[in-house]
């Protein structure tokens, strides 16, 4: 009888521990990402809500130009940080989200780019594209968008964990 | 001596406690997602001064640990640890660094165009960027679309738990079956998008038709002699066209869709695929098709956002419902449909509220040939007609891993008295199908654990076909939806239904079902 009770306690304990959020372990310490576009991108600011919708499959236009979202590859630290802080989903949930969308007949995920450096080059070359990289890794030949009017260095900037 | 120790009550307890703790720890470790484990392994303290080197070996120098990234390091190839083989940035070795303190100077912005020039990593990045850009541009402009094939399938075991001779909804013997094998073909053409989905099925082989005069059923056989195999018997199946659509996205406020589409109402009909929805079978109100599941015609849809709230619409114009509505409308009355929805992101999750409607006319007719004044005449007298109006509302609330969703539908059917068909289930005093109002709902809730993606869920549903109708019933279901990865879903569910006025049928029925559904 005691063994059964202890087994139940262990089961509950195990499931509880398993479901404690481990955000810090997933993504490292507090980090900020910058949303980057080409220098000639028609706007300087994007709302957080629009950014979220863009990366969840909705069409967003900036001054009549369709925005092409670019992502980094799954489970890269930047991707995990971005997905958790913007979309609000952990990597496993993100993967399920896109599979479910495709089965519903909706559009697929943003193009995943292998490296931040390639993404920076692509943002510069592909008209209307938008991506994200570490805030401290932005070169001078791309533009950093303000999100809800805030730059990455501003207090209250939301692309961080 | 040891034997004495372990026979003492507290010693037993200690050992059991230790075992239990071990089990608990094992659960915890098993439940930790792989990415969390790997991220934890890769984690480096944010302060570069105290940052420990990554435990991952440098592929360029086996056995030598790479230098840690620093907060002021820019994306120059060498600093970010490119690999010799690919020149690709090894992001796994370069954990995110601390954000700059808002009170301090913004981080240094290194100019990679200068610092990275001439390095192999930079050249590779440029080449990759060129290739990616040309691929995206090709699919978006005139270079021709890429056709994507994907799909889903499911395999189910079902066993009826009740044993009444008048159970009607469930197979009467334990059964394995492949239910869905659906293939999608999608192509992105910039603002244009083509999507086709077909379902391969064993039907019509084995489908039963009921002869009400004799009370027996006849089974359709599609076995034919195979000319390539000495005429040996082979069964042929069928193909169901689920949807064929072409979309033109003029603006986020307007996309125009033409073709055969899934009716955009509620949640379940749009979720559509077995890997996506939680339970094993469709709720009554969806399975009954109180809204047509598919329509052929035009659909307009779009959405716009106000802060954290998104508002959207769907409008449909179609052939409506009919015996051959996928390719011919037997009346000139086009069906109208609509859906309006609002989605709001709040601190306590995301709420989506929708309302849908469908108004249409069903008409069946036959073709009659004749001779009039020596000339061939063709007439199309109607044989059945009814008008219908369906209204629905739906709510979905997701809060982290918690899900609550529900839909309710009301449908009114009014027959043209001249074209009213015979009743399907004759009852004393009623030989003709009556006008009717039916309604029902379902509510489903579940919570997905991080451990193996397990979601325990419960669902309650009700359908009313009017007072005293035998088909009016309640159902309670519960089970597990287990999604160990994004591609595979295991489902285990038990359900029981109860009829307040069973009529011909049994008062209760129950079933167990296990299913694996997967996307590919």
XYZ file of C-alpha atoms in Angstrom:
681
model
C 0.000 0.000 0.000
C 2.798 2.386 0.980
C 4.640 1.522 -2.221
C 1.616 2.443 -4.298
C 1.192 5.734 -2.491
C 4.832 6.571 -2.911
C 4.676 5.658 -6.565
C 1.720 8.032 -7.007
C 3.601 10.749 -5.131
C 6.633 10.168 -7.316
C 4.502 10.286 -10.428
C 2.875 13.554 -9.418
C 6.245 14.960 -8.389
C 7.814 13.904 -11.653
C 5.042 15.393 -13.771
C 5.083 18.592 -11.737
C 8.822 19.007 -12.062
C 8.572 18.159 -15.731
C 6.140 20.988 -16.304
C 7.957 23.708 -14.435
C 8.951 26.279 -17.039
C 12.647 26.243 -17.774
C 12.902 29.343 -19.847
C 16.303 30.251 -18.556
C 17.654 26.819 -19.339
C 16.168 26.943 -22.825
C 17.605 30.166 -24.013
C 20.338 31.351 -21.822
C 20.380 34.567 -19.936
C 18.638 37.837 -20.723
C 19.246 38.591 -24.366
C 17.919 41.019 -26.917
C 17.255 40.610 -30.573
C 17.101 43.280 -33.221
C 14.627 43.169 -36.095
C 16.587 44.047 -39.196
C 15.602 45.153 -42.676
C 17.356 46.651 -45.649
C 18.260 50.336 -45.517
C 15.587 51.150 -48.093
C 12.793 49.359 -46.203
C 9.849 51.752 -46.272
C 9.102 51.938 -42.545
C 11.172 52.436 -39.405
C 8.740 51.087 -36.855
C 6.622 47.961 -36.514
C 4.135 47.103 -33.831
C 4.833 44.061 -31.703
C 1.407 42.694 -32.652
C 2.177 42.991 -36.365
C 5.544 41.343 -35.854
C 3.845 38.462 -34.081
C 1.226 38.089 -36.803
C 3.876 38.209 -39.498
C 5.801 35.351 -37.903
C 2.624 33.356 -37.311
C 1.756 33.259 -40.991
C -0.333 36.371 -41.622
C 0.357 38.731 -44.474
C 1.709 42.112 -43.410
C 2.326 44.997 -45.757
C 4.567 47.976 -45.166
C 3.676 50.990 -47.289
C 1.949 48.687 -49.749
C 4.910 46.345 -49.952
C 4.482 42.762 -48.817
C 6.886 41.899 -46.014
C 8.807 38.623 -46.324
C 9.698 37.224 -42.900
C 12.941 35.309 -42.502
C 13.722 33.124 -39.523
C 16.803 31.423 -38.243
C 16.927 27.668 -38.094
C 14.955 25.830 -35.441
C 16.573 25.454 -32.031
C 19.220 28.068 -32.660
C 19.442 30.327 -29.594
C 18.182 33.330 -31.535
C 15.234 31.399 -32.964
C 14.263 30.031 -29.578
C 14.475 33.468 -28.006
C 12.459 35.031 -30.802
C 9.758 32.362 -30.812
C 9.324 32.472 -27.065
C 9.327 36.246 -26.729
C 7.317 37.118 -29.842
C 5.131 34.140 -30.680
C 5.017 32.864 -27.118
C 5.767 29.272 -28.056
C 8.541 26.869 -27.129
C 10.377 25.100 -29.977
C 8.250 21.942 -29.800
C 5.071 23.999 -29.836
C 6.331 26.046 -32.768
C 6.949 22.892 -34.784
C 3.425 21.634 -34.000
C 1.971 25.009 -34.879
C 3.390 24.959 -38.398
C 2.461 21.348 -39.080
C -1.095 22.087 -37.965
C -1.272 25.152 -40.165
C -0.224 23.178 -43.216
C -2.850 20.528 -42.536
C -5.436 23.280 -42.251
C -4.324 24.361 -45.702
C -2.743 27.574 -44.503
C 0.616 28.967 -45.456
C 3.837 27.463 -44.190
C 6.536 28.845 -41.910
C 8.915 31.674 -42.746
C 11.987 30.664 -44.663
C 14.579 29.382 -42.190
C 18.094 30.614 -42.790
C 21.082 28.665 -41.542
C 23.139 31.457 -40.079
C 22.699 35.033 -38.872
C 25.365 36.207 -41.285
C 23.514 34.741 -44.256
C 20.298 36.257 -42.957
C 21.913 39.691 -42.767
C 23.136 39.382 -46.332
C 19.725 38.150 -47.477
C 17.880 41.003 -45.808
C 20.096 43.358 -47.735
C 19.523 41.599 -51.046
C 15.870 40.518 -50.925
C 13.467 43.387 -51.304
C 10.888 43.565 -48.506
C 12.522 40.930 -46.341
C 12.787 41.183 -42.580
C 14.768 39.124 -40.096
C 16.236 39.129 -36.638
C 19.713 38.769 -35.195
C 21.370 39.451 -31.872
C 21.162 43.097 -31.034
C 24.906 43.319 -30.576
C 25.595 41.756 -33.946
C 23.962 44.219 -36.283
C 26.210 45.605 -39.008
C 25.888 49.144 -40.276
C 24.580 48.185 -43.707
C 21.130 47.130 -42.473
C 18.429 49.020 -40.599
C 17.144 48.095 -37.157
C 13.388 48.495 -36.871
C 11.862 49.970 -33.763
C 9.251 47.696 -32.211
C 6.381 49.614 -30.680
C 8.648 52.626 -30.959
C 11.478 51.078 -28.960
C 15.005 50.258 -29.995
C 16.762 47.167 -28.601
C 18.642 49.286 -26.090
C 15.492 50.965 -24.783
C 13.871 49.921 -21.521
C 10.785 47.820 -22.071
C 11.951 46.412 -25.396
C 10.081 43.156 -25.786
C 12.335 40.966 -27.906
C 14.179 39.493 -24.996
C 13.811 36.942 -22.313
C 23.187 -7.927 9.277
C 22.067 -6.177 6.171
C 19.046 -8.422 6.021
C 18.068 -7.191 9.472
C 18.445 -3.598 8.399
C 16.289 -3.837 5.320
C 13.556 -5.672 7.208
C 13.138 -2.799 9.637
C 10.049 -0.731 8.795
C 11.925 2.551 8.456
C 14.572 0.871 6.382
C 11.860 -0.402 4.050
C 10.398 3.035 3.905
C 13.727 4.567 3.097
C 14.308 2.149 0.304
C 10.840 2.756 -1.078
C 11.296 6.458 -0.765
C 14.560 6.191 -2.597
C 12.916 4.172 -5.366
C 10.065 6.611 -5.562
C 12.430 9.552 -5.731
C 14.403 7.809 -8.417
C 11.217 7.305 -10.420
C 10.331 10.939 -9.928
C 13.766 12.053 -11.025
C 13.574 9.778 -14.032
C 10.234 11.321 -14.967
C 11.694 14.757 -14.620
C 14.718 13.955 -16.735
C 12.668 12.182 -19.380
C 10.289 15.078 -19.460
C 12.972 17.677 -20.024
C 12.790 18.555 -23.683
C 15.870 17.776 -25.684
C 16.307 21.383 -26.642
C 16.276 22.329 -22.980
C 18.942 19.775 -22.216
C 21.060 20.863 -25.121
C 20.484 24.524 -24.399
C 21.426 23.943 -20.801
C 24.588 22.247 -21.969
C 25.383 25.164 -24.237
C 24.490 27.851 -21.756
C 27.240 30.277 -20.979
C 26.923 32.934 -18.302
C 25.928 36.266 -19.732
C 28.803 38.143 -18.299
C 31.633 37.703 -20.737
C 34.128 38.234 -17.980
C 32.894 35.148 -16.206
C 31.802 33.227 -19.252
C 32.989 29.655 -19.330
C 34.161 28.184 -22.587
C 31.642 26.117 -24.495
C 32.082 22.410 -23.829
C 31.657 21.746 -27.524
C 34.907 20.942 -29.288
C 36.101 23.147 -32.094
C 35.812 21.122 -35.288
C 38.835 22.888 -36.683
C 41.029 21.858 -33.811
C 39.929 18.581 -32.298
C 40.266 18.588 -28.589
C 40.606 22.358 -28.364
C 37.739 24.317 -26.863
C 36.586 27.310 -28.866
C 37.009 30.737 -27.396
C 33.838 32.106 -25.814
C 31.962 34.863 -27.561
C 32.135 38.237 -25.930
C 29.494 40.870 -25.549
C 31.196 43.230 -27.916
C 31.991 40.665 -30.550
C 30.473 41.476 -33.889
C 29.405 39.032 -36.534
C 32.771 38.825 -38.164
C 33.458 35.337 -39.300
C 36.345 34.581 -37.042
C 34.794 36.001 -33.922
C 31.567 34.095 -34.396
C 33.302 30.801 -34.848
C 32.698 29.785 -38.414
C 33.509 26.240 -39.289
C 36.164 25.438 -41.797
C 33.965 22.959 -43.590
C 31.006 25.187 -44.393
C 31.833 28.647 -43.308
C 28.430 28.604 -41.598
C 28.053 30.331 -38.314
C 27.905 27.792 -35.561
C 25.107 29.312 -33.534
C 25.099 26.356 -31.190
C 28.528 27.434 -30.044
C 27.626 31.076 -29.756
C 25.033 31.512 -27.061
C 23.113 34.703 -26.779
C 24.841 37.330 -24.777
C 23.465 39.699 -22.222
C 21.464 42.627 -23.392
C 23.103 45.927 -22.900
C 21.991 47.814 -19.875
C 19.545 50.423 -21.005
C 21.413 53.029 -19.039
C 24.628 52.336 -20.819
C 25.773 53.077 -24.307
C 24.127 50.929 -26.996
C 26.213 47.982 -28.102
C 28.959 48.448 -30.579
C 27.809 47.977 -34.135
C 30.590 46.341 -36.037
C 30.625 46.740 -39.776
C 30.730 43.255 -41.176
C 30.937 44.491 -44.697
C 34.372 45.728 -43.837
C 35.563 43.354 -41.171
C 34.282 40.253 -42.843
C 35.359 41.087 -46.355
C 37.538 38.526 -47.936
C 36.968 35.831 -45.354
C 35.659 32.489 -46.441
C 32.722 32.761 -44.051
C 31.679 36.041 -45.535
C 31.979 34.702 -49.039
C 29.956 31.648 -48.137
C 27.315 33.779 -46.442
C 27.109 35.941 -49.510
C 26.796 32.918 -51.754
C 24.109 31.404 -49.544
C 22.269 34.696 -49.415
C 22.383 34.966 -53.199
C 21.035 31.453 -53.533
C 18.292 31.945 -50.933
C 17.303 35.261 -52.475
C 17.099 33.794 -55.949
C 15.034 30.844 -54.669
C 12.581 33.092 -52.870
C 12.432 35.496 -55.786
C 11.899 32.603 -58.187
C 8.921 31.314 -56.260
C 7.553 34.812 -55.828
C 8.011 36.095 -59.345
C 8.313 34.417 -62.670
C 10.817 31.669 -62.130
C 8.054 29.083 -61.679
C 6.510 27.681 -58.547
C 7.805 24.893 -56.403
C 5.197 22.215 -55.898
C 5.081 20.952 -52.344
C 3.675 17.519 -51.569
C 2.703 16.677 -48.041
C -0.149 15.022 -46.241
C -1.432 13.055 -43.306
C -2.835 9.641 -42.502
C -4.356 7.852 -39.552
C -4.759 4.297 -38.344
C -7.372 3.405 -35.766
C -8.430 0.533 -33.565
C -12.014 0.760 -32.370
C -13.908 -1.532 -30.049
C -17.491 -1.138 -29.038
C -17.861 -1.599 -25.322
C -21.644 -1.795 -25.211
C -23.402 -4.845 -26.663
C -26.919 -3.825 -27.574
C -28.303 -5.150 -30.835
C -29.542 -1.654 -31.687
C -26.256 0.167 -31.311
C -25.914 1.963 -34.591
C -23.011 4.347 -34.508
C -20.101 2.079 -33.855
C -18.716 -1.067 -35.510
C -19.927 -4.155 -33.699
C -16.600 -6.006 -33.659
C -13.118 -4.848 -32.677
C -11.724 -3.321 -35.836
C -8.550 -1.896 -37.295
C -8.816 0.571 -40.122
C -6.943 3.221 -42.051
C -9.320 6.151 -42.024
C -7.610 8.996 -43.815
C -4.796 9.063 -46.291
C -4.746 12.617 -47.571
C -2.268 14.150 -49.940
C -1.757 17.893 -50.374
C -0.241 19.648 -53.342
C 0.564 23.292 -52.740
C 2.333 25.914 -54.778
C 3.177 29.481 -53.831
C 3.143 31.873 -56.742
C 3.795 35.170 -55.049
C 0.387 36.665 -54.403
C -1.175 33.564 -55.927
C -1.439 30.280 -54.097
C -2.714 26.957 -55.311
C -3.776 24.212 -52.917
C -5.244 20.820 -53.684
C -6.039 18.027 -51.273
C -7.267 14.570 -52.108
C -8.183 11.720 -49.832
C -7.586 8.163 -50.927
C -10.198 5.784 -49.610
C -11.232 2.140 -49.836
C -14.767 3.324 -50.469
C -17.057 2.620 -52.170
C -15.957 -0.958 -51.599
C -17.874 -2.330 -48.652
C -20.345 0.536 -48.377
C -23.751 -0.736 -47.326
C -27.099 0.321 -48.648
C -30.193 -0.377 -46.588
C -33.255 -1.932 -48.189
C -36.033 -0.739 -45.907
C -38.593 -3.090 -47.487
C -36.681 -6.193 -46.490
C -34.691 -4.852 -43.564
C -31.469 -6.094 -45.044
C -28.398 -4.327 -46.274
C -26.496 -4.826 -49.443
C -22.773 -4.410 -49.567
C -21.120 -2.837 -52.565
C -18.180 -4.749 -53.951
C -15.579 -3.131 -56.166
C -13.689 -6.336 -56.879
C -12.708 -6.597 -60.530
C -10.543 -8.938 -62.524
C -7.073 -7.541 -62.996
C -6.250 -7.757 -66.706
C -2.539 -7.653 -65.916
C -2.748 -10.653 -63.593
C -4.801 -13.303 -65.379
C -7.982 -11.642 -64.291
C -7.428 -12.273 -60.622
C -9.648 -10.239 -58.407
C -8.522 -6.831 -57.186
C -10.523 -4.336 -55.181
C -10.400 -0.749 -56.274
C -10.883 2.238 -54.042
C -11.774 5.837 -54.602
C -10.477 9.363 -54.415
C -12.322 12.108 -52.587
C -11.441 15.630 -53.660
C -11.289 17.512 -50.372
C -10.407 20.870 -51.866
C -8.995 22.517 -54.944
C -8.441 26.238 -54.577
C -6.634 29.144 -56.099
C -6.069 32.162 -53.861
C -5.148 35.651 -54.859
C -3.943 37.762 -51.986
C -4.665 41.326 -53.007
C -4.124 42.748 -49.542
C -4.157 41.588 -45.954
C -7.758 42.795 -45.988
C -8.712 40.819 -49.058
C -7.849 37.410 -50.395
C -10.017 35.970 -53.143
C -10.390 32.210 -53.261
C -11.981 30.241 -56.072
C -12.658 26.529 -56.284
C -13.834 23.888 -53.884
C -12.982 24.914 -50.333
C -13.618 23.847 -46.770
C -16.462 25.899 -45.354
C -14.816 28.448 -43.052
C -16.933 27.977 -39.953
C -15.993 27.209 -36.391
C -12.834 25.415 -35.359
C -13.081 21.713 -36.132
C -14.016 21.938 -39.794
C -11.006 24.140 -40.462
C -8.660 22.037 -38.312
C -9.776 19.276 -40.669
C -6.940 16.737 -40.296
C -6.674 13.946 -37.758
C -3.196 15.018 -36.531
C -4.574 18.479 -35.799
C -7.740 17.830 -33.864
C -7.670 16.439 -30.384
C -10.186 13.594 -30.326
C -10.562 10.540 -32.517
C -13.879 11.331 -34.173
C -15.605 14.519 -35.221
C -18.227 15.979 -32.892
C -21.858 15.342 -33.833
C -22.532 18.892 -34.891
C -19.580 18.845 -37.273
C -20.005 15.281 -38.519
C -23.719 15.860 -39.163
C -22.765 18.577 -41.614
C -25.243 21.099 -40.307
C -22.967 23.408 -42.193
C -21.733 21.853 -45.434
C -18.151 20.786 -44.864
C -17.179 21.795 -48.406
C -18.542 24.247 -50.924
C -17.770 25.081 -54.524
C -17.694 28.734 -55.422
C -15.967 31.876 -54.233
C -14.638 32.908 -50.871
C -13.364 36.316 -49.791
C -11.457 36.705 -46.579
C -9.126 39.041 -44.771
C -8.218 40.496 -41.437
C -6.853 43.590 -39.788
C -5.415 44.351 -36.403
C -5.969 46.943 -33.741
C -3.194 46.604 -31.192
C -3.464 43.123 -29.697
C -6.837 42.424 -31.257
C -7.282 40.995 -34.709
C -10.577 41.099 -36.557
C -11.332 38.998 -39.595
C -14.044 37.909 -41.950
C -14.929 35.252 -44.517
C -17.691 35.612 -47.099
C -18.737 32.761 -49.358
C -20.882 32.454 -52.463
C -21.372 28.912 -53.687
C -23.558 26.328 -55.347
C -24.735 25.497 -51.867
C -25.842 22.028 -50.982
C -27.119 19.599 -53.568
C -26.726 16.052 -54.814
C -23.988 17.097 -57.252
C -23.059 20.490 -55.804
C -19.359 20.056 -56.481
C -19.924 20.567 -60.176
C -23.542 21.546 -60.811
C -26.100 23.717 -59.092
C -29.606 22.395 -59.661
C -31.256 25.711 -58.857
C -30.386 29.323 -59.509
C -30.269 30.175 -55.818
C -26.696 30.640 -54.730
C -25.800 29.954 -51.119
C -24.339 32.677 -48.934
C -22.061 32.116 -46.006
C -20.162 34.241 -43.573
C -17.846 34.122 -40.638
C -16.664 37.001 -38.482
C -14.039 36.469 -35.868
C -12.009 38.333 -33.313
C -8.771 37.204 -31.736
C -7.294 38.897 -28.720
C -3.931 38.336 -27.071
C -4.161 38.975 -23.363
C -1.961 38.267 -20.389
C -4.129 35.250 -19.658
C -3.849 33.747 -23.098
C -5.319 34.101 -26.549
C -9.054 34.235 -27.079
C -10.704 33.653 -30.425
C -14.418 34.229 -30.771
C -16.261 33.594 -34.002
C -19.729 33.558 -35.433
C -20.724 31.918 -38.696
C -23.760 31.541 -40.884
C -24.909 29.714 -43.983
C -28.095 30.254 -45.974
C -28.880 28.139 -48.974
C -31.349 26.033 -50.908
C -31.087 22.340 -51.622
C -32.681 21.184 -54.843
C -32.712 17.810 -56.486
C -34.136 17.251 -59.933
C -34.234 14.664 -62.641
C -33.899 14.852 -66.380
C -36.909 13.799 -68.436
C -36.715 13.298 -72.181
C -39.785 13.473 -74.370
C -41.055 14.309 -77.837
C -43.074 17.466 -78.367
C -44.429 18.169 -81.860
C -41.868 15.829 -83.296
C -38.977 17.494 -81.514
C -36.904 16.257 -78.646
C -37.713 18.064 -75.421
C -35.797 17.857 -72.179
C -37.268 18.899 -68.872
C -35.779 19.051 -65.403
C -38.598 18.688 -62.895
C -37.555 19.203 -59.300
C -37.951 16.247 -56.986
C -36.887 17.657 -53.627
C -36.281 21.097 -52.213
C -35.639 22.721 -48.887
C -34.244 25.998 -47.608
C -31.815 25.986 -44.770
C -30.263 28.469 -42.402
C -27.411 27.487 -40.116
C -25.907 29.700 -37.434
C -22.873 28.916 -35.349
C -20.632 30.362 -32.720
C -17.273 29.220 -31.493
C -14.797 30.065 -28.781
C -11.194 29.028 -28.348
C -8.969 29.914 -25.435
C -5.336 28.895 -25.300
C -3.233 29.853 -22.320
C 0.214 28.345 -22.518
C -0.442 24.634 -22.691
C -4.075 24.899 -21.686
C -6.823 24.612 -24.291
C -10.543 25.223 -24.104
C -12.647 25.178 -27.220
C -16.293 24.843 -28.036
C -18.772 25.302 -30.824
C -22.545 25.514 -30.987
C -24.686 25.231 -34.104
C -28.360 25.753 -34.790
C -29.889 24.717 -38.106
C -33.365 25.293 -39.494
C -34.656 23.283 -42.457
C -37.915 24.182 -44.191
C -39.205 22.000 -47.023
C -41.202 23.063 -50.015
C -44.453 21.148 -49.397
C -44.681 20.090 -53.038
C -41.208 18.612 -52.894
C -41.041 17.154 -49.431
C -39.323 13.730 -49.352
C -40.416 10.667 -47.447
C -39.266 10.436 -43.854
C -36.051 8.524 -43.323
C -37.239 6.920 -40.096
C -41.009 6.556 -40.398
C -42.931 7.059 -37.195
C -46.676 6.636 -36.714
C -48.543 9.508 -38.302
C -45.484 10.811 -40.091
C -44.552 9.684 -43.550
C -42.805 12.801 -44.735
C -39.680 14.533 -43.626
C -40.760 17.313 -41.282
C -39.418 20.815 -41.146
C -36.988 20.789 -38.320
C -34.792 22.790 -36.051
C -31.725 20.972 -34.780
C -29.037 22.265 -32.518
C -26.100 21.073 -30.563
C -22.767 21.919 -29.085
C -19.489 20.469 -27.983
C -16.956 21.650 -25.439
C -13.455 20.274 -25.144
C -10.717 21.055 -22.686
C -7.232 19.721 -22.195
C -3.779 20.545 -20.943
C -0.642 19.522 -22.797
C 2.138 18.394 -20.509
C 5.731 18.902 -21.511
C 6.309 15.234 -20.809
C 6.001 13.530 -24.223
C 3.479 16.123 -25.308
C 0.708 14.318 -23.445
C -2.629 16.094 -23.333
C -5.344 14.622 -21.135
C -8.657 15.872 -22.469
C -12.355 15.612 -21.829
C -15.191 16.464 -24.158
C -18.905 16.825 -23.732
C -21.341 17.175 -26.580
C -25.056 17.248 -27.209
C -27.246 17.147 -30.265
C -30.968 17.815 -30.325
C -33.148 16.735 -33.214
C -36.266 17.897 -31.439
C -38.193 16.647 -28.452
C -38.693 12.900 -28.543
C -36.337 12.369 -31.457
C -34.306 9.206 -31.210
C -31.157 10.866 -32.456
C -31.097 13.388 -29.621
C -28.245 12.375 -27.380
C -25.472 13.348 -24.994
C -21.928 12.148 -25.199
C -19.080 12.237 -22.730
C -15.585 11.394 -23.876
C -12.154 11.499 -22.372
C -8.707 10.353 -23.214
C -5.153 11.226 -24.022
C -3.746 13.023 -27.022
C -0.041 12.256 -27.078
C 2.196 14.177 -29.442
C 5.817 13.134 -28.858
C 6.886 15.205 -31.834
C 5.204 17.499 -34.310
C 4.626 14.769 -36.876
C 3.020 11.951 -34.884
C -0.033 11.926 -32.622
C -1.286 9.005 -30.563
C -4.825 9.166 -29.253
C -6.610 6.985 -26.755
C -10.232 7.780 -26.038
C -13.288 6.269 -24.451
C -16.735 7.627 -25.046
C -20.220 6.932 -23.921
C -23.440 8.320 -25.287
C -26.898 8.448 -23.780
C -30.213 8.906 -25.532
C -33.066 10.351 -23.467
C -35.647 9.027 -25.973
C -33.992 6.073 -27.660
C -36.855 5.065 -29.957
C -35.570 2.140 -32.027
C -32.091 2.456 -30.667
C -30.319 1.480 -27.506
C -30.380 3.981 -24.672
C -26.610 3.940 -24.314
C -23.598 3.136 -26.416
C -19.944 3.187 -25.563
C -16.704 2.740 -27.412
C -12.959 2.600 -26.947
C -10.688 3.848 -29.703
C -6.951 4.168 -30.155
C -5.483 6.005 -33.085
C -2.162 7.047 -34.455
C -2.245 9.966 -36.857
C 0.772 11.343 -38.588
C 1.735 13.998 -41.048
C 4.384 13.556 -43.679
